[in-house]
Short mmCIF file of C-alpha atoms and ligand atoms in Angstrom, two decimals:
data_model
loop_
_atom_site.label_atom_id
_atom_site.label_comp_id
_atom_site.label_asym_id
_atom_site.label_seq_id
_atom_site.Cartn_x
_atom_site.Cartn_y
_atom_site.Cartn_z
CA UNK A 427 107.67 74.23 109.66
CA UNK A 428 105.92 77.51 109.40
CA UNK A 429 104.90 79.01 106.64
CA UNK A 430 106.39 82.04 105.82
CA UNK A 431 104.53 84.79 107.79
CA UNK A 432 101.81 86.93 106.19
CA UNK A 433 102.58 90.22 107.82
CA UNK A 434 106.02 91.41 108.76
CA UNK A 435 106.47 94.08 110.87
CA UNK A 436 109.78 95.88 111.54
CA UNK A 437 110.56 98.55 114.81
CA UNK A 438 113.37 100.22 112.08
CA UNK A 439 116.18 100.92 115.12
CA UNK A 440 119.96 101.57 115.19
CA UNK A 441 120.10 104.89 112.45
CA UNK A 442 121.51 107.03 114.65
CA UNK A 443 123.83 104.91 116.37
CA UNK A 444 125.37 103.50 113.40
CA UNK A 445 125.72 106.79 111.77
CA UNK A 446 127.22 108.09 115.36
CA UNK A 447 129.42 105.14 115.69
CA UNK A 448 130.45 106.33 111.53
CA UNK A 449 131.64 110.05 113.07
CA UNK A 450 128.65 111.14 110.82
CA UNK A 451 125.71 112.81 111.22
CA UNK A 452 122.46 111.47 112.71
CA UNK A 453 120.47 112.46 109.82
CA UNK A 454 123.05 110.05 107.58
CA UNK A 455 122.02 106.87 109.52
CA UNK A 456 118.55 107.78 108.46
CA UNK A 457 119.17 108.64 104.66
CA UNK A 458 120.94 105.09 105.36
CA UNK A 459 117.65 103.05 106.75
CA UNK A 460 115.37 104.41 103.76
CA UNK A 461 118.31 102.34 101.58
CA UNK A 462 117.35 99.76 103.95
CA UNK A 463 113.72 99.94 103.50
CA UNK A 464 113.65 99.69 99.45
CA UNK A 465 116.16 95.97 100.37
CA UNK A 466 113.13 95.05 102.38
CA UNK A 467 110.48 96.01 99.87
CA UNK A 468 111.88 93.95 97.36
CA UNK A 469 112.34 90.89 99.60
CA UNK A 470 108.70 91.15 100.55
CA UNK A 471 107.29 91.34 97.21
CA UNK A 472 110.28 88.02 96.26
CA UNK A 473 108.44 85.94 98.48
CA UNK A 474 104.98 86.99 98.10
CA UNK A 475 104.67 88.04 101.53
CA UNK A 476 101.34 90.49 101.16
CA UNK A 477 101.64 92.56 104.60
CA UNK A 478 104.42 94.87 105.46
CA UNK A 479 103.93 97.64 108.50
CA UNK A 480 107.22 99.63 109.43
CA UNK A 481 107.40 101.78 112.15
CA UNK A 482 109.33 105.18 111.04
CA UNK A 483 107.66 107.75 113.73
CA UNK A 484 106.25 106.86 117.24
CA UNK A 485 103.45 109.40 119.08
CA UNK A 486 107.19 109.68 121.59
CA UNK A 487 109.65 110.85 119.30
CA UNK A 488 108.45 113.98 118.64
CA UNK A 489 110.26 114.12 122.06
CA UNK A 490 113.36 114.20 119.69
CA UNK A 491 115.11 117.68 118.99
CA UNK A 492 113.50 120.11 116.25
CA UNK A 493 115.53 119.85 113.75
CA UNK A 494 115.82 115.96 113.61
CA UNK A 495 112.18 115.18 113.38
CA UNK A 496 112.10 118.04 110.16
CA UNK A 497 114.64 116.34 108.80
CA UNK A 498 112.78 112.84 109.39
CA UNK A 499 109.11 114.24 108.22
CA UNK A 500 111.61 115.75 104.87
CA UNK A 501 112.73 112.49 104.31
CA UNK A 502 109.09 110.45 104.40
CA UNK A 503 108.03 112.54 102.36
CA UNK A 504 110.94 112.00 99.54
CA UNK A 505 111.39 108.76 100.47
CA UNK A 506 106.99 108.31 99.17
CA UNK A 507 107.37 110.69 95.70
CA UNK A 508 110.61 108.64 94.90
CA UNK A 509 109.30 105.16 95.39
CA UNK A 510 105.55 106.19 94.11
CA UNK A 511 106.70 104.76 89.88
CA UNK A 512 108.38 101.35 91.56
CA UNK A 513 105.21 101.44 94.30
CA UNK A 514 102.72 101.80 91.33
CA UNK A 515 104.39 99.23 88.89
CA UNK A 516 104.63 96.67 91.64
CA UNK A 517 101.26 96.98 92.66
CA UNK A 518 101.97 97.32 96.27
CA UNK A 519 99.19 99.46 97.65
CA UNK A 520 100.52 102.25 100.09
CA UNK A 521 98.51 102.58 103.48
CA UNK A 522 99.12 104.66 107.07
CA UNK A 523 98.56 103.87 110.67
CA UNK A 524 98.69 106.87 113.19
CA UNK A 525 97.40 110.16 113.96
CA UNK A 526 97.60 112.27 109.95
CA UNK A 527 96.85 115.05 111.71
CA UNK A 528 99.10 116.08 113.28
CA UNK A 529 101.68 115.46 110.76
CA UNK A 530 103.33 118.55 109.16
CA UNK A 531 100.83 119.55 106.23
CA UNK A 532 103.46 118.68 103.37
CA UNK A 533 103.72 115.09 105.05
CA UNK A 534 100.15 114.95 104.96
CA UNK A 535 99.82 115.99 101.37
CA UNK A 536 102.50 114.08 100.01
CA UNK A 537 101.46 110.56 102.00
CA UNK A 538 97.39 110.93 101.38
CA UNK A 539 98.79 110.87 97.17
CA UNK A 540 100.35 108.32 97.81
CA UNK A 541 97.23 106.53 99.33
CA UNK A 542 94.93 107.42 96.53
CA UNK A 543 97.57 106.39 94.06
CA UNK A 544 97.92 103.13 95.01
CA UNK A 545 94.28 102.40 96.35
CA UNK A 546 93.97 99.58 93.36
CA UNK A 547 97.35 97.68 93.83
CA UNK A 548 97.14 94.19 94.88
CA UNK A 549 100.86 92.75 95.91
CA UNK A 550 101.81 94.15 99.09
CA UNK A 551 100.46 96.30 101.61
CA UNK A 552 102.90 98.41 102.71
CA UNK A 553 102.03 100.19 106.37
CA UNK A 554 103.64 103.55 107.00
CA UNK A 555 103.69 104.05 110.82
CA UNK A 556 104.04 107.47 111.59
CA UNK A 557 102.86 109.60 114.88
CA UNK A 558 101.79 105.89 116.13
CA UNK A 559 101.61 104.52 119.18
CA UNK A 560 99.69 101.20 120.37
CA UNK A 561 97.96 103.26 123.40
CA UNK A 562 96.85 105.89 120.87
CA UNK A 563 95.55 102.95 118.51
CA UNK A 564 94.01 101.55 121.19
CA UNK A 565 92.33 104.82 122.62
CA UNK A 566 91.16 106.08 118.95
CA UNK A 567 89.68 102.79 119.09
CA UNK A 568 87.79 102.39 122.55
CA UNK A 569 86.54 106.61 121.44
CA UNK A 570 85.38 105.78 118.21
CA UNK A 571 84.19 102.69 119.10
CA UNK A 572 82.16 104.34 121.71
CA UNK A 573 80.86 106.86 119.56
CA UNK A 574 79.41 104.76 117.36
CA UNK A 575 77.15 102.72 119.61
CA UNK A 576 75.99 106.06 121.96
CA UNK A 577 75.07 108.30 118.25
CA UNK A 578 73.33 105.41 116.38
CA UNK A 579 69.83 106.15 115.13
CA UNK A 580 68.47 103.14 117.28
CA UNK A 581 70.14 104.39 120.33
CA UNK A 582 69.10 107.77 120.27
CA UNK A 583 65.46 107.00 119.66
CA UNK A 584 65.84 104.47 122.67
CA UNK A 585 67.48 107.05 125.44
CA UNK A 586 64.27 110.06 123.51
CA UNK A 587 62.47 107.18 125.22
CA UNK A 588 63.95 106.57 128.40
CA UNK A 589 64.48 110.33 128.80
CA UNK A 590 62.07 110.67 132.10
CA UNK A 591 63.06 107.38 133.79
CA UNK A 592 67.14 107.54 134.92
CA UNK A 593 66.75 104.23 136.69
CA UNK A 594 65.80 102.40 133.34
CA UNK A 595 67.98 105.33 130.99
CA UNK A 596 71.19 104.04 133.16
CA UNK A 597 70.16 100.33 132.80
CA UNK A 598 70.32 100.84 129.08
CA UNK A 599 73.44 102.75 128.21
CA UNK A 600 75.20 100.24 130.85
CA UNK A 601 73.70 97.65 128.89
CA UNK A 602 75.21 98.79 125.17
CA UNK A 603 78.78 97.91 126.87
CA UNK A 604 78.38 94.84 128.29
CA UNK A 605 79.96 91.24 127.33
CA UNK A 606 76.98 90.44 124.82
CA UNK A 607 76.86 94.16 123.01
CA UNK A 608 79.88 94.73 123.21
CA UNK A 609 83.39 93.03 122.07
CA UNK A 610 86.86 92.40 120.78
CA UNK A 611 85.15 92.76 117.56
CA UNK A 612 83.46 96.31 118.48
CA UNK A 613 87.00 97.88 119.00
CA UNK A 614 89.07 96.01 116.05
CA UNK A 615 86.87 97.35 113.92
CA UNK A 616 88.12 100.85 114.97
CA UNK A 617 91.57 100.01 114.84
CA UNK A 618 93.14 102.44 112.12
CA UNK A 619 93.39 99.96 109.25
CA UNK A 620 91.02 97.18 109.79
CA UNK A 621 91.34 94.76 107.38
CA UNK A 622 95.10 94.19 108.52
CA UNK A 623 95.67 90.95 109.55
CA UNK A 624 98.02 91.01 112.85
CA UNK A 625 101.41 90.89 112.01
CA UNK A 626 102.96 86.89 112.13
CA UNK A 627 106.71 88.26 112.87
CA UNK A 628 107.75 91.04 114.74
CA UNK A 629 111.54 91.61 113.39
CA UNK A 630 113.80 94.80 115.69
CA UNK A 631 116.87 95.43 114.96
CA UNK A 632 119.78 97.93 116.44
CA UNK A 633 119.95 95.41 120.11
CA UNK A 634 117.01 96.71 122.06
CA UNK A 635 114.33 94.16 122.98
CA UNK A 636 111.39 96.27 123.86
CA UNK A 637 108.03 96.84 121.58
CA UNK A 638 108.43 100.68 122.30
CA UNK A 639 104.79 101.08 121.70
CA UNK A 640 104.37 99.35 118.43
CA UNK A 641 101.56 97.47 117.59
CA UNK A 642 100.15 96.13 121.60
CA UNK A 643 97.28 94.70 120.90
CA UNK A 644 98.21 93.23 117.38
CA UNK A 645 101.50 91.66 118.76
CA UNK A 646 99.39 89.45 120.47
CA UNK A 647 100.32 85.84 119.29
CA UNK A 648 103.24 87.66 117.40
CA UNK A 649 106.33 85.57 116.93
CA UNK A 650 109.57 88.06 117.86
CA UNK A 651 113.20 88.39 116.25
CA UNK A 652 115.41 90.54 117.54
CA UNK A 653 119.18 90.90 116.10
CA UNK A 654 122.05 93.22 117.01
CA UNK A 655 122.03 94.67 113.36
CA UNK A 656 121.56 98.10 113.02
CA UNK A 657 118.68 98.86 110.57
CA UNK A 658 121.33 100.51 107.88
CA UNK A 659 122.58 97.43 107.46
CA UNK A 660 120.34 95.09 108.14
CA UNK A 661 120.77 92.73 104.28
CA UNK A 662 119.06 90.67 102.07
CA UNK A 663 120.93 87.73 104.10
CA UNK A 664 119.63 89.37 107.79
CA UNK A 665 115.81 89.49 106.42
CA UNK A 666 116.22 85.66 105.16
CA UNK A 667 117.79 85.00 108.59
CA UNK A 668 114.24 85.99 110.18
CA UNK A 669 112.29 84.16 107.63
CA UNK A 670 114.40 80.88 109.09
CA UNK A 671 113.81 81.53 112.23
CA UNK A 672 110.40 81.94 111.59
CA UNK A 673 109.52 78.97 109.84
CA UNK A 674 111.26 77.18 112.95
CA UNK A 675 108.77 78.31 115.57
CA UNK A 676 105.61 76.12 116.82
CA UNK A 677 103.33 78.44 116.63
CA UNK A 678 100.35 77.07 119.50
CA UNK A 679 98.05 79.80 119.84
CA UNK A 680 97.48 78.34 123.01
CA UNK A 681 96.96 74.64 121.69
CA UNK A 682 98.66 71.93 122.41
CA UNK A 683 100.57 70.17 119.29
CA UNK A 684 98.93 68.04 117.21
C1 IPE B 624 115.09 104.72 114.50
O1 IPE B 624 116.34 104.38 115.07
C2 IPE B 624 114.58 105.28 113.63
C3 IPE B 624 113.52 106.27 114.58
C4 IPE B 624 113.06 106.19 115.59
C5 IPE B 624 112.33 107.66 113.39
P1 IPE B 624 116.83 105.80 116.13
O2 IPE B 624 117.37 107.41 115.26
O3 IPE B 624 116.29 105.66 116.82
O4 IPE B 624 118.35 105.03 116.40
P2 IPE B 624 119.51 105.37 117.66
O5 IPE B 624 118.11 104.20 118.15
O6 IPE B 624 119.41 106.17 118.26
O7 IPE B 624 120.42 104.73 116.72
C1 IPE B 625 111.05 103.04 118.22
O1 IPE B 625 112.56 103.22 118.33
C2 IPE B 625 110.47 103.50 117.27
C3 IPE B 625 110.77 103.59 115.51
C4 IPE B 625 111.77 103.02 115.24
C5 IPE B 625 110.13 104.71 114.97
P1 IPE B 625 113.45 104.44 119.04
O2 IPE B 625 114.44 104.78 119.02
O3 IPE B 625 111.90 105.63 119.28
O4 IPE B 625 112.92 103.77 120.68
P2 IPE B 625 113.18 103.83 122.11
O5 IPE B 625 113.15 105.68 121.87
O6 IPE B 625 114.76 103.32 122.28
O7 IPE B 625 111.97 102.91 122.74
MG1 MG B 626 116.36 104.05 118.25
#
């Protein structure tokens, strides 16, 4: 039997359909979904799962009606402010992935406050993906790692030395990004949270069978668990079922069974 996952990532989907099918506004679905977040955090604490990532807002979600987008950000802030005492009490370390600079200013302030106030938490790292996409994270990592390498003191020195020899300069610049010098580690060191291990288990609710741009690189060896249940209806029993399904998987990582 496979040991419990160390990192669970969840694509929380189906809030809108849950509400629409009940004749409610989509916002009611998001509000009900926030309750499920509380429940899943408690389940992770109970099972001593050290990392939980929640996909809350993708870079593509900006294409929703303005009212829904602003409601969601209000809800994220309210949620984080409301949960702050519990997070501090339980030793939860709150973190965020995604491009923060594009978030509404009040959201940036309240989310950053939660990051600061929980930074010493050691029980569960709770990562909220906001204005996140795997594509933009990889692009960010490529840009940042390239900039780091090119602006490094030693690099600049060598560039100056070779300034009058364009052939040698071109060869030197190309060598900075060859197999020996530029590795997977260079890229990984520049992901939003380099210390966060890759997810072992990715759960998606609501019956959709896709990643929708979540953790593209980090999902390389994740196990997937899909359920038709809408996120607001996702229960402790559903969580348990996902854990059991995971424990029955055989993870080979390219090797053969011993
Ligand atoms: C997930 O629920 C929440 C977010 C994407 C913010 P949806 O809002 O996508 O719900 P459906 O998929 O429309 O039912
Ligand atoms: C994925 O859900 C993003 C989040 C859960 C935040 P969507 O509902 O936006 O995904 P698509 O559009 O159905 O792929
Ligand atoms: Mg959806």
